[in-house]
XYZ file of C-alpha atoms in Angstrom:
621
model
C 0.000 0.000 0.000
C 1.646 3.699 -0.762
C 0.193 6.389 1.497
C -0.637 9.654 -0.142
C -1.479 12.571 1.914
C -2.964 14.622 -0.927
C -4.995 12.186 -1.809
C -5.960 8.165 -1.476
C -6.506 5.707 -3.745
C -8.075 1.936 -3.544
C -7.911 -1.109 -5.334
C -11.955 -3.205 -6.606
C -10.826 -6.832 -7.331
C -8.537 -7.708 -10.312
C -5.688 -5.546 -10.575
C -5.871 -2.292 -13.075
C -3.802 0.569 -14.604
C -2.710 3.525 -13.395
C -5.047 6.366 -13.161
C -5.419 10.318 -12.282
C -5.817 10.907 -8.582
C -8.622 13.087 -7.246
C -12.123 13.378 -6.025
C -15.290 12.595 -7.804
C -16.424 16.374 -8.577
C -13.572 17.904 -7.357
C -12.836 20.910 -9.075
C -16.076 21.065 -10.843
C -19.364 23.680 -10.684
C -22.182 22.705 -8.306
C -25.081 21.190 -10.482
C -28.796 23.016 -10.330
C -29.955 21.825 -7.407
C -33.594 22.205 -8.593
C -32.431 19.074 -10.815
C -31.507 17.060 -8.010
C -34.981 17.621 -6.282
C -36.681 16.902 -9.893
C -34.492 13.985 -9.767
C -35.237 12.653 -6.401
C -39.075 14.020 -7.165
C -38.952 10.636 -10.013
C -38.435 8.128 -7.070
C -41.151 10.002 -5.323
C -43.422 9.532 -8.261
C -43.531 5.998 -8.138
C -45.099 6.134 -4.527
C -48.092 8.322 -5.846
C -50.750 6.325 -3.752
C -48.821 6.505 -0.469
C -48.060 10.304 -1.282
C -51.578 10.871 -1.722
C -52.737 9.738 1.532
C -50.251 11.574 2.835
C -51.494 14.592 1.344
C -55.171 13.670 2.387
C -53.644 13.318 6.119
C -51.782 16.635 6.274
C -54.850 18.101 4.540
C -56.852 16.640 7.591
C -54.507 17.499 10.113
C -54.397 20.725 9.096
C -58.225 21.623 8.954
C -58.366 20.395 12.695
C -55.708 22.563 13.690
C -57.138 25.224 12.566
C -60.600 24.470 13.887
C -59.053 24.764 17.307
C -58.956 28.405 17.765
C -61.475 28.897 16.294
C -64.062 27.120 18.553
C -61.433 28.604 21.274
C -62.445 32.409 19.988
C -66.487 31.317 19.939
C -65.587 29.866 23.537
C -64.442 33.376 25.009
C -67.126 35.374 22.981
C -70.296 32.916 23.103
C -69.486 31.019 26.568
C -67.219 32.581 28.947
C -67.834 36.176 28.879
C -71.876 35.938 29.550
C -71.119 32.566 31.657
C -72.785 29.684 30.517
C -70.950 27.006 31.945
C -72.100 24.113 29.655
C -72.116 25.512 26.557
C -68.245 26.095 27.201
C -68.160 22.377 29.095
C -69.396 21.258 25.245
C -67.301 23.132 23.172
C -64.515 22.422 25.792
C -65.018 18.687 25.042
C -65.165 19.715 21.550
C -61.846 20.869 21.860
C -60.270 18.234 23.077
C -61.563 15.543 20.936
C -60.449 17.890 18.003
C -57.194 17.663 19.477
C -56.924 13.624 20.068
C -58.139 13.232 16.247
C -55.185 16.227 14.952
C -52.541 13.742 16.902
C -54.168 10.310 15.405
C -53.438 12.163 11.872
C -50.644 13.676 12.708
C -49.472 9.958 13.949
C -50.871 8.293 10.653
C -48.992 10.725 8.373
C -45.541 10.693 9.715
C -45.840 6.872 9.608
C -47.156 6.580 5.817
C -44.708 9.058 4.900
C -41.782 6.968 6.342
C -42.327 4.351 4.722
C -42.323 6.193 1.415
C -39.306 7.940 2.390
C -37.584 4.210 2.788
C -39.268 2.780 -0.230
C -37.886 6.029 -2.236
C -34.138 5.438 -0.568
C -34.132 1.915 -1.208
C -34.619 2.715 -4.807
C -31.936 5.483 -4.908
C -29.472 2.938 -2.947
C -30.025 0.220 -5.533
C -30.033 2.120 -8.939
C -26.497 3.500 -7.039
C -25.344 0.168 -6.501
C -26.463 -1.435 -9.302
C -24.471 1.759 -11.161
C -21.502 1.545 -9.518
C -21.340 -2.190 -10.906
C -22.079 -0.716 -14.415
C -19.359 1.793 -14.063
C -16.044 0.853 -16.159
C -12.970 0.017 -14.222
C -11.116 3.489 -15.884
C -13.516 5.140 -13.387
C -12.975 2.986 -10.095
C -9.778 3.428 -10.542
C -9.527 6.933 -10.559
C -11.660 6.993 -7.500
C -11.240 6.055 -3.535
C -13.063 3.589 -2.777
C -14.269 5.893 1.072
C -15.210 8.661 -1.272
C -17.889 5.597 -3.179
C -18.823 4.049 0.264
C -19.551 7.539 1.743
C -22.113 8.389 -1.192
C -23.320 4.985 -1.310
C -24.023 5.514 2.724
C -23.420 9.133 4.070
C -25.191 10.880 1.338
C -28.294 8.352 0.901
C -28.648 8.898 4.212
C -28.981 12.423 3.646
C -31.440 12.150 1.287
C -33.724 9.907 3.196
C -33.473 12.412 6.140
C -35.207 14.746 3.772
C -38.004 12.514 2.812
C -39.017 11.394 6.214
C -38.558 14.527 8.179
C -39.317 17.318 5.531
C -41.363 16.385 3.090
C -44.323 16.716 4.986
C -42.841 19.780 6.924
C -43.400 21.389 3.727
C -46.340 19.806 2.815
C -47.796 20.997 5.751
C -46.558 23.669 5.904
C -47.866 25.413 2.949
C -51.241 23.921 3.621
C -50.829 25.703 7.545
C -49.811 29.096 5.611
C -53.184 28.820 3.245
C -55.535 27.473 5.502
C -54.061 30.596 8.789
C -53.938 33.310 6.007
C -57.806 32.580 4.703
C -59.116 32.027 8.134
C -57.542 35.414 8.961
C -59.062 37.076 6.147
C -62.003 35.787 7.046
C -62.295 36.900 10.738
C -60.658 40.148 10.347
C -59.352 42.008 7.437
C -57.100 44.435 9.569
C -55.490 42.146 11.897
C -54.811 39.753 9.317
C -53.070 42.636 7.705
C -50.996 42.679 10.627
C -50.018 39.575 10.870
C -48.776 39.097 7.311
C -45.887 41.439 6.775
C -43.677 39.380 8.408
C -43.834 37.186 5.472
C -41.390 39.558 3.216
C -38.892 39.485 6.189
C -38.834 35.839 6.725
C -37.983 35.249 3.027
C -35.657 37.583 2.673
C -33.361 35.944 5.776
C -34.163 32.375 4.498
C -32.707 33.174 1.169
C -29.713 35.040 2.171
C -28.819 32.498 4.910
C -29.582 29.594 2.430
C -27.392 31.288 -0.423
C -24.573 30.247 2.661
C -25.207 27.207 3.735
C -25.587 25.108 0.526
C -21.692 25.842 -0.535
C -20.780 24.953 2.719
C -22.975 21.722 2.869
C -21.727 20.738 0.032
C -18.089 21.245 1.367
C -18.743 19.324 4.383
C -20.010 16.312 2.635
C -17.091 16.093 0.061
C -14.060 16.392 2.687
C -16.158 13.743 4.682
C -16.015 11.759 1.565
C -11.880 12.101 2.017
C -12.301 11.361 5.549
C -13.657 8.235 4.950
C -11.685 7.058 2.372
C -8.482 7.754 4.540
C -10.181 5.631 7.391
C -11.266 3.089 4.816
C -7.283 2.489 3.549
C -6.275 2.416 7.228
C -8.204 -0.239 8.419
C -7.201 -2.302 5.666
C -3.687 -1.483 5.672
C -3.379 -1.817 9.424
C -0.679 -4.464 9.518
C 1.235 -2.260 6.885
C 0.798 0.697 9.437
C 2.025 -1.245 12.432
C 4.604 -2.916 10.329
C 6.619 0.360 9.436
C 5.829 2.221 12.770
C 3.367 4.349 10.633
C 0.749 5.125 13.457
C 2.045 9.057 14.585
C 2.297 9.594 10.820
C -1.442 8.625 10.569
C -2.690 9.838 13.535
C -1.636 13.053 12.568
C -2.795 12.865 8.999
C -6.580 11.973 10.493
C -6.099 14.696 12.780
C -5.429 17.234 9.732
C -8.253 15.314 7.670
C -10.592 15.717 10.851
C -10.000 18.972 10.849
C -10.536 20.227 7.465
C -13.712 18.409 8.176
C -14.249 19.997 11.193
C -13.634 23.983 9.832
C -16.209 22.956 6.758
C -19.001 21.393 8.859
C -18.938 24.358 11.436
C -18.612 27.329 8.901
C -22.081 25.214 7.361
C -23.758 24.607 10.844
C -22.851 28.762 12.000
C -25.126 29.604 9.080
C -27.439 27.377 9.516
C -28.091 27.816 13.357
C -28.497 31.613 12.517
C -32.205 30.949 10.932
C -33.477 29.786 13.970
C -33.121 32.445 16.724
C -33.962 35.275 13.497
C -36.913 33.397 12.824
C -38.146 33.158 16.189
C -37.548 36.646 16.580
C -39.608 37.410 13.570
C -42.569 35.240 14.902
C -42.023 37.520 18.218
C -42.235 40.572 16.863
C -45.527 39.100 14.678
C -47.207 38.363 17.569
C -46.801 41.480 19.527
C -47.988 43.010 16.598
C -51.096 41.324 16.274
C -50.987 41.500 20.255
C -51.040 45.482 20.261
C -53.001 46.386 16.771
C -55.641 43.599 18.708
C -55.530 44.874 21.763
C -56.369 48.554 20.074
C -58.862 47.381 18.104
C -60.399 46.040 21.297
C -60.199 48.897 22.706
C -62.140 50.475 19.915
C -64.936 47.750 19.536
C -63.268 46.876 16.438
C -62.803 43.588 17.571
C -64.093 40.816 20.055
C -61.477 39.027 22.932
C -62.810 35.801 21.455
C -61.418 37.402 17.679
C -58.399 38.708 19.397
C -57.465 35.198 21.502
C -58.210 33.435 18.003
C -55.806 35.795 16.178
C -53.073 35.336 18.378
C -53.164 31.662 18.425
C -53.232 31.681 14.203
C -50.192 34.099 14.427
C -48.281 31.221 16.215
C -50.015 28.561 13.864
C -48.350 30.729 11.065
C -45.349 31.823 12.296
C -44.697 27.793 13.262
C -45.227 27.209 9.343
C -42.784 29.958 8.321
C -40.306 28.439 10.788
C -39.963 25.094 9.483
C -39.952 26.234 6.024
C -36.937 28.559 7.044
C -35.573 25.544 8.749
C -36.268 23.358 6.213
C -34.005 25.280 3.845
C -31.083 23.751 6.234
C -32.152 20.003 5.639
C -32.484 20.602 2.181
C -29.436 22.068 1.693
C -27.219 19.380 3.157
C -29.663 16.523 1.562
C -29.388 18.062 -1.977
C -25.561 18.569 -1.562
C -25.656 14.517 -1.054
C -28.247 13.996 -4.064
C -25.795 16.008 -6.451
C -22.518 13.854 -5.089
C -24.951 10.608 -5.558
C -26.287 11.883 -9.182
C -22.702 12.503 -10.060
C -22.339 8.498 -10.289
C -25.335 7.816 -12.221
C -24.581 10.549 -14.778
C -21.089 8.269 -15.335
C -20.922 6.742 -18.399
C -21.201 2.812 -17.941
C -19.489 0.308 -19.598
C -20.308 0.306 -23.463
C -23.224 -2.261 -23.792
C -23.160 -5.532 -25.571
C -24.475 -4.877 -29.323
C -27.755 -6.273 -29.299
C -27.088 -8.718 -31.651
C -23.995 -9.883 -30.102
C -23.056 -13.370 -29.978
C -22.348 -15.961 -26.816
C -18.639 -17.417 -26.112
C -19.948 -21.014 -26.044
C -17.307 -23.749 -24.547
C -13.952 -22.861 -26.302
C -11.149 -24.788 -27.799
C -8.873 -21.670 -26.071
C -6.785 -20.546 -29.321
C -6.110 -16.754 -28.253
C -4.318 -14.282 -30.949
C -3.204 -10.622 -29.927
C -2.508 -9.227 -33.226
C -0.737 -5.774 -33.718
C -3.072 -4.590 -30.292
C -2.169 -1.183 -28.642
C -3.394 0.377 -25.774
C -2.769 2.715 -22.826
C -4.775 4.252 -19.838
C -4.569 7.596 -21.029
C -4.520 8.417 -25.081
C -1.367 9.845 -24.750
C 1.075 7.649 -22.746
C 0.532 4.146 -24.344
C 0.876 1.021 -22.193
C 1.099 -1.806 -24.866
C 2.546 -1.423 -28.182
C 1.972 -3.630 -31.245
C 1.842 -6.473 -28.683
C 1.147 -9.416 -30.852
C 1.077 -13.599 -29.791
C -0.650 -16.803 -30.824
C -2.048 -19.150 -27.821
C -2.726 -22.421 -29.235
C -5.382 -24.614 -27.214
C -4.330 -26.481 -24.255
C -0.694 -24.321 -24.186
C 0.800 -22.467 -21.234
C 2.095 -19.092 -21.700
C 4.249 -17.330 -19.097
C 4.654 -13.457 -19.159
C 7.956 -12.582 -17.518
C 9.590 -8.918 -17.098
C 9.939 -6.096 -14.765
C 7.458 -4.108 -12.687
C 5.191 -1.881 -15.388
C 6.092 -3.713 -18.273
C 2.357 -4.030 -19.327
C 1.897 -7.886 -18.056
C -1.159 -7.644 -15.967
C -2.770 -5.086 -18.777
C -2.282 -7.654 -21.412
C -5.111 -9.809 -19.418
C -7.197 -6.924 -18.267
C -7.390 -6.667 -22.156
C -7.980 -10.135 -22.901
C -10.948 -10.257 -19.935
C -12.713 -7.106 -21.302
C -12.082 -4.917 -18.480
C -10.720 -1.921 -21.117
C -11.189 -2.482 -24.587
C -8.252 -1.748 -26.758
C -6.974 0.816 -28.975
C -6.155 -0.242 -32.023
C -5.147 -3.874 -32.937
C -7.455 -7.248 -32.507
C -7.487 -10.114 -29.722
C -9.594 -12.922 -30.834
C -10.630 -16.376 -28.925
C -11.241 -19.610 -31.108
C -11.185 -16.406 -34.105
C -13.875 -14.479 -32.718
C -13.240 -10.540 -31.844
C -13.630 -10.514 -28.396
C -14.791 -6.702 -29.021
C -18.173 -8.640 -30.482
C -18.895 -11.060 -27.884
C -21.326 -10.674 -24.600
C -18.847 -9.960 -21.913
C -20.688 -12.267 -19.458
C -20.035 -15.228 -21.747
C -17.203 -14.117 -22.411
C -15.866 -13.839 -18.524
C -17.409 -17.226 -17.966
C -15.137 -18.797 -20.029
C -12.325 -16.995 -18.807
C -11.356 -18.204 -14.948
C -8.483 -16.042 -12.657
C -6.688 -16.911 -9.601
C -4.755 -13.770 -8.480
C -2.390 -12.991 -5.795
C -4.835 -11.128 -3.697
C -8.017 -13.207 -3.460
C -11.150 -12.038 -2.901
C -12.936 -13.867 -0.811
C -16.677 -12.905 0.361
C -17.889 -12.597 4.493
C -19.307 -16.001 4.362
C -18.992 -19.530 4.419
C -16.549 -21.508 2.754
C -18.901 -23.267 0.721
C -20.523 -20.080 -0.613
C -16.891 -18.296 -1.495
C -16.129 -21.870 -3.494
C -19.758 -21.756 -4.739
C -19.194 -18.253 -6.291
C -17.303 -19.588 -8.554
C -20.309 -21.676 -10.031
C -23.749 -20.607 -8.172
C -26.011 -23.495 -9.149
C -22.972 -25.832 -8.164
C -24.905 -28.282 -5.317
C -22.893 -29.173 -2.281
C -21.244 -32.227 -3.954
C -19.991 -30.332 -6.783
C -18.009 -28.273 -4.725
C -16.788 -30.266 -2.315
C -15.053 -32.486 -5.251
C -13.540 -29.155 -6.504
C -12.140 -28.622 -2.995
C -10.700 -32.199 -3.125
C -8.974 -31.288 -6.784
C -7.175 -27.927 -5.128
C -5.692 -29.704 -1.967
C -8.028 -28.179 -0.160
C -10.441 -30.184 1.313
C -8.042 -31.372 4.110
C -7.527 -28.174 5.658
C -11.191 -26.715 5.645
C -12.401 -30.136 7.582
C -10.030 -28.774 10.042
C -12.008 -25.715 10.631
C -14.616 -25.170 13.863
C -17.959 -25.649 11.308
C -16.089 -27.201 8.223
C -17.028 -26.132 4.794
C -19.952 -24.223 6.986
C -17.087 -21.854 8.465
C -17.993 -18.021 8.649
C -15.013 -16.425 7.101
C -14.283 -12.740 8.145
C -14.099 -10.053 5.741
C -11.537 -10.690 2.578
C -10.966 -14.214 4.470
C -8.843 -12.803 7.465
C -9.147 -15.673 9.741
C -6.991 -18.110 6.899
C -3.424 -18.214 5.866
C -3.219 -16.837 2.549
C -2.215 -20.167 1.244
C -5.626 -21.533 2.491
C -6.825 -18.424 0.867
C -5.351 -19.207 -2.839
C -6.254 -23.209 -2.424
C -9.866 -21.884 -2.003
C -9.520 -19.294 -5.128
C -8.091 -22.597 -7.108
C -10.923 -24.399 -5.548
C -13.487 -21.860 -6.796
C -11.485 -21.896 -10.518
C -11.845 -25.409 -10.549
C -15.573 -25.143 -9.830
C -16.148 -22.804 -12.461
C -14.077 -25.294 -15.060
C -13.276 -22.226 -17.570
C -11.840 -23.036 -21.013
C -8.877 -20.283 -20.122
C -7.091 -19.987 -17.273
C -5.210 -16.519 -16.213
C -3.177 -16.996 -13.085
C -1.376 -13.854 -11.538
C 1.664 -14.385 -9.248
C -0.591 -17.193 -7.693
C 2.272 -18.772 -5.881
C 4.493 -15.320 -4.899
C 2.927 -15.061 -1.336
C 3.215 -18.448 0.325
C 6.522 -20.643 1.958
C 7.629 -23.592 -0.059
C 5.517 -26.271 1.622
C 2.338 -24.576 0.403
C 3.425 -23.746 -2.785
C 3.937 -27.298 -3.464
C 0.328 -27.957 -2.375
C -0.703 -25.247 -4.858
C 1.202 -25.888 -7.689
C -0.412 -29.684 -7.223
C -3.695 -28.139 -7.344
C -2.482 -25.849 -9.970
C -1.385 -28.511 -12.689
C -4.840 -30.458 -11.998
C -6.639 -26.829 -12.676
C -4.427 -26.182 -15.434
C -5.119 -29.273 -17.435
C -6.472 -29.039 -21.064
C -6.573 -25.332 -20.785
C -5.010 -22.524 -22.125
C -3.241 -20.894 -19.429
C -1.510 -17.491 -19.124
C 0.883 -17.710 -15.897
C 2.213 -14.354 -14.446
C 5.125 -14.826 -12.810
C 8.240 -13.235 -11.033
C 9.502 -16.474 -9.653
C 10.564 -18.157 -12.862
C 10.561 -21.609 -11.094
C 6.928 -21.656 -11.442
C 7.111 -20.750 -15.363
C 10.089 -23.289 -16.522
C 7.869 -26.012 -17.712
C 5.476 -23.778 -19.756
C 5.107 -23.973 -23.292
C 5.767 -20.445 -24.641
C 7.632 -17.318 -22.352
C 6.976 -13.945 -23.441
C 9.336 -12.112 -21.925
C 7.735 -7.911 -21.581
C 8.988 -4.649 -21.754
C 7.728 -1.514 -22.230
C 4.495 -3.064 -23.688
C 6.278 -5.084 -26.407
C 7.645 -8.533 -26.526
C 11.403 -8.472 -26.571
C 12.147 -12.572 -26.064
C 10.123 -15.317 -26.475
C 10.311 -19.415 -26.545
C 10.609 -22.145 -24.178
C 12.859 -21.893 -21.012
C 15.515 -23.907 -22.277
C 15.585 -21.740 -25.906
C 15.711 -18.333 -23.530
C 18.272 -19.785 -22.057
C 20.232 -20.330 -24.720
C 19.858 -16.922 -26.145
C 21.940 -15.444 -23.087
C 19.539 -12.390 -22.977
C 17.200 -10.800 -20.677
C 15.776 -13.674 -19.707
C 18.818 -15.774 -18.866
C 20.045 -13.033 -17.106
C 17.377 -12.726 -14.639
C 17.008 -16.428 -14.060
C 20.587 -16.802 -13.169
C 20.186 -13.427 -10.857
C 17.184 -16.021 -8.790
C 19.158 -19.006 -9.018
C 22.717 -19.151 -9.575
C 23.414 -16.818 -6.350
C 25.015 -14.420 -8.773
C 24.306 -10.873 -7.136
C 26.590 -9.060 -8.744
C 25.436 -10.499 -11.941
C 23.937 -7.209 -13.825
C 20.103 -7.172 -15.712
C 20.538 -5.432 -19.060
C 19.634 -2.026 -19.577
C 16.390 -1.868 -21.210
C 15.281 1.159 -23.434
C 12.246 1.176 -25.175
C 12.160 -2.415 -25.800
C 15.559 -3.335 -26.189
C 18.113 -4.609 -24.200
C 21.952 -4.370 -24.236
């Protein structure tokens, strides 16, 4: 693992090409966030029926709230002031069954609308998901994988926030702000009069405090995205950390992270905690308005108490409104700054489809020509150069040469994961370029160095290899990788939990399950990838066993720095700089007293002082 402190970088399963550091939408414009909420508004639109009732609730809840000071006014002005103790005992009883039945409501909404608001989430999460698995591996490479967990998570989250707690805010809100301002009108022209100007004010803070806090929501949420991604690298690298005496060095880069974090989240949160206490102040200075124009108007005989009482309760009812609106701006804020990061995804181009007439890779005889192919990560800095080579079926090919020669490219290219150039790989003569990738990754079966193994049972992490294998099945390709032996040793057997990326096995138990899982899938072409480089002696003679059995009638291309593993196969292809500069058997490299001798006697012969050639674009001297 190499530690970056400007930035952090991950690895998603098979190994891949270099690619430009950064942060997805660093460096780029905010998109309109009235897209986002049109955006979010289409997952919203499939729960029409739910949304309705909630509409029918708030519409309920609403009309009984506002019945309540009402009958409280015609309490004061028909009961209380001439005395007639059970007429206000009835209307008092009125009261409070209005209330119990604006709670029920008010209960039945908020749960309705939570469920949409998980239904609607649980959409979002799996179209992001399900994207992310679209995405080509150009893109995950650029990207840390923390920065794709925290909008997968962390910014989701936001959004469903937003649905559950706001939505009907603002539902309800504007229905409270309707139904106060008509029932004002209604009761009294002047004092509703009164009570309205503090509209004007109350949009005019909301939008100049809101014009604040989305950049700095939107700040908060992408340095939390770095945060994560730093946390995410250090858990996995942990024994890396520990092993160089690393742990100040990170400490102090979380603490720096953390910060940032930290200075962003509170320069969003100042803003935002500013709407409150001005908002409240506004209601304040609303209702001693209406409290002194009513209180005149009394005076005058302008007005009844009962009007006045009513009045003053509906200047709370609105000023409540207007509050959680203003609030609501907040919550909004932060949940479209996660929307926008979680949009950014879907908006990436996926993974060029399959034509639609494109054909199936049915079982193949494993003949695989690279002819005159060039590629490279970026346009401008090629990787592979002209690289051309014949597989016959059932042959062995070992690619040999330095770090960054282009070795583990050449089968990214041959398994689809970038498509090429220029140039033309075909299997059994068909352009790969024209095939169904499924069928044609089916056919095509890897054991790497690093294997990925899955948080479950053995069985299931051999059974990925096949899914409709039955138990049988893959307890005979256990027996064929060696390791059959060593998972009856385990507490539950082949029904062992394994902990995350298979923590609690050696990693040559690890590769004998990847072999087993190969095995399972019985591919015609077999890519193996410095399967041996990480294990003592003992166990690589247990693997290379399982290895010959797996490698059997298949074409196989064996990467390799340990050229003991390679000396039997039937073709070498010794790499540099993207093109083949030797090539034949072990004994004909040999011979030739080149690059490829030279190495071999550097592993072998004990001779350290025994110098490589000097390599320059391809050749050697």
């Amino acid at each position: 693992m190499t530690w970056n402190k400007s930035s952090h970088q991950g690895n998603f399963g098979f190994p891949i090409g270099p690619g430009a550091h950064g942060m997805i939408g660093r460096g780029q414009k905010a998109k309109d966030t009235r897209a986002a909420m049109r955006r979010v508004g289409v997952y919203l639109k499939r729960q029409q029926i739910r949304l309705m009732a909630v509409v029918f609730l708030l519409g309920a809840t609403t009309g009984f709230a506002l019945l309540g000071p009402f009958l409280m006014g015609r309490a004061i002005d028909e009961y209380f002031i001439i005395g007639n103790l059970k007429g206000l005992a009835r209307i008092s009883l009125l009261m409070l069954l209005v209330s119990v039945i604006t709670a029920l409501t008010t209960w039945l909404q908020t749960s309705v609308m939570a469920g949409v608001a998980q239904r609607v989430v649980r959409d979002i999460r799996n179209d992001l998901f399900a994207k992310v698995h679209t995405l080509p591996l150009r893109f995950i490479d650029r990207h840390p994988h923390g920065e794709l967990m925290s909008r997968l998570s962390n910014d989701v989250e936001n959004i469903s926030v937003i649905l559950n707690e706001s939505v009907t805010q603002l539902i309800a809100g504007v229905l409270a702000l309707i139904g106060v301002t008509v029932t004002m009108l209604c009761l009294n022209l002047r004092l509703a009069i009164v009570s309205l100007f503090t509209i004007p004010l109350m949009v005019f803070l909301t939008r100049w405090i809101s014009t604040h806090t989305l950049e700095g929501f939107r700040d908060q949420q992408q340095r939390l995205g770095v945060l994560n991604s730093f946390i995410e690298e250090t858990v996995t690298g942990e024994r890396v950390v520990k092993a160089y005496g690393r742990e100040q060095d990170m400490l102090e880069d979380f603490e720096r992270l953390n910060r940032n974090l930290q200075a962003a989240a509170g320069k969003a949160q100042i803003y935002a905690l500013i709407l409150g206490p001005l908002t409240n102040l506004v209601n304040n200075l609303g209702f001693a308005a209406v409290a002194g124009a009513g209180g005149w108007m009394a005076v005058k005989g302008l007005a009844t108490i009962g009007t006045i009482a009513s009045f003053l309760s509906y200047s709370q009812q609105f000023g409540r409104p207007l509050n959680q609106v203003a609030h609501l701006y907040n919550a909004v804020q932060s949940a479209l700054a996660g929307a926008e990061r979680v949009f950014e995804i879907t908006d990436e181009k996926s993974e060029p489809a399959d034509a639609p007439d494109a054909p199936l890779l049915q079982k193949v005889r494993g003949e695989v020509i690279f002819n005159k192919v060039w590629f490279g990560y970026r346009k401008d800095t090629p990787v592979i150069q002209g690289f051309t080579m014949q597989a016959k079926p059932g042959q062995t090919l070992a690619l040999v040469g330095p770090t960054g020669a282009g070795k583990t490219t050449i089968v990214n290219l041959l398994m689809r994961f970038y498509d090429i150039d220029s140039g033309k790989i075909t299997i059994d003569g068909q352009d790969i370029r024209n095939l169904q990738k499924a069928s044609l990754r089916r056919q095509l079966g890897i054991v790497l160095q690093d294997t990925f193994l899955i948080s479950d049972s053995v069985m299931e992490n051999i059974r990925y290899g096949k899914l409709n294998a039955n138990d049988q099945e893959v307890i005979a390709a256990a027996e064929l990788a060696n390791a059959d032996q060593f998972i009856r040793r385990l507490p539950k057997g082949y029904h062992t939990i394994l902990s995350e990326r298979g923590g609690n096995l050696s990693q040559g138990q690890r590769q004998l399950l990847a072999i087993a899982r190969a095995i399972l899938a019985d591919p015609g072409i077999l890519i193996l990838d410095e399967a041996t480089s990480s294990v003592d002696t003992r166990t690589e003679i247990h693997i290379q066993q399982a290895l010959l059995r797996l490698m059997q009638g298949r074409t196989c291309f064996v990467i390799a720095h340990r050229l003991s593993t390679i000396r039997n196969a039937d073709q070498i292809l010794v790499i540099n700089g993207g093109r083949i500069i030797e090539q034949g058997n072990h004994q004909n490299l040999l011979a030739l007293r080149g690059f490829y001798c030279r190495l071999y006697m550097s592993q072998f012969k004990g001779h350290r002082d025994f110098s490589l050639p000097v390599i320059d674009n391809g050749n050697y001297s």
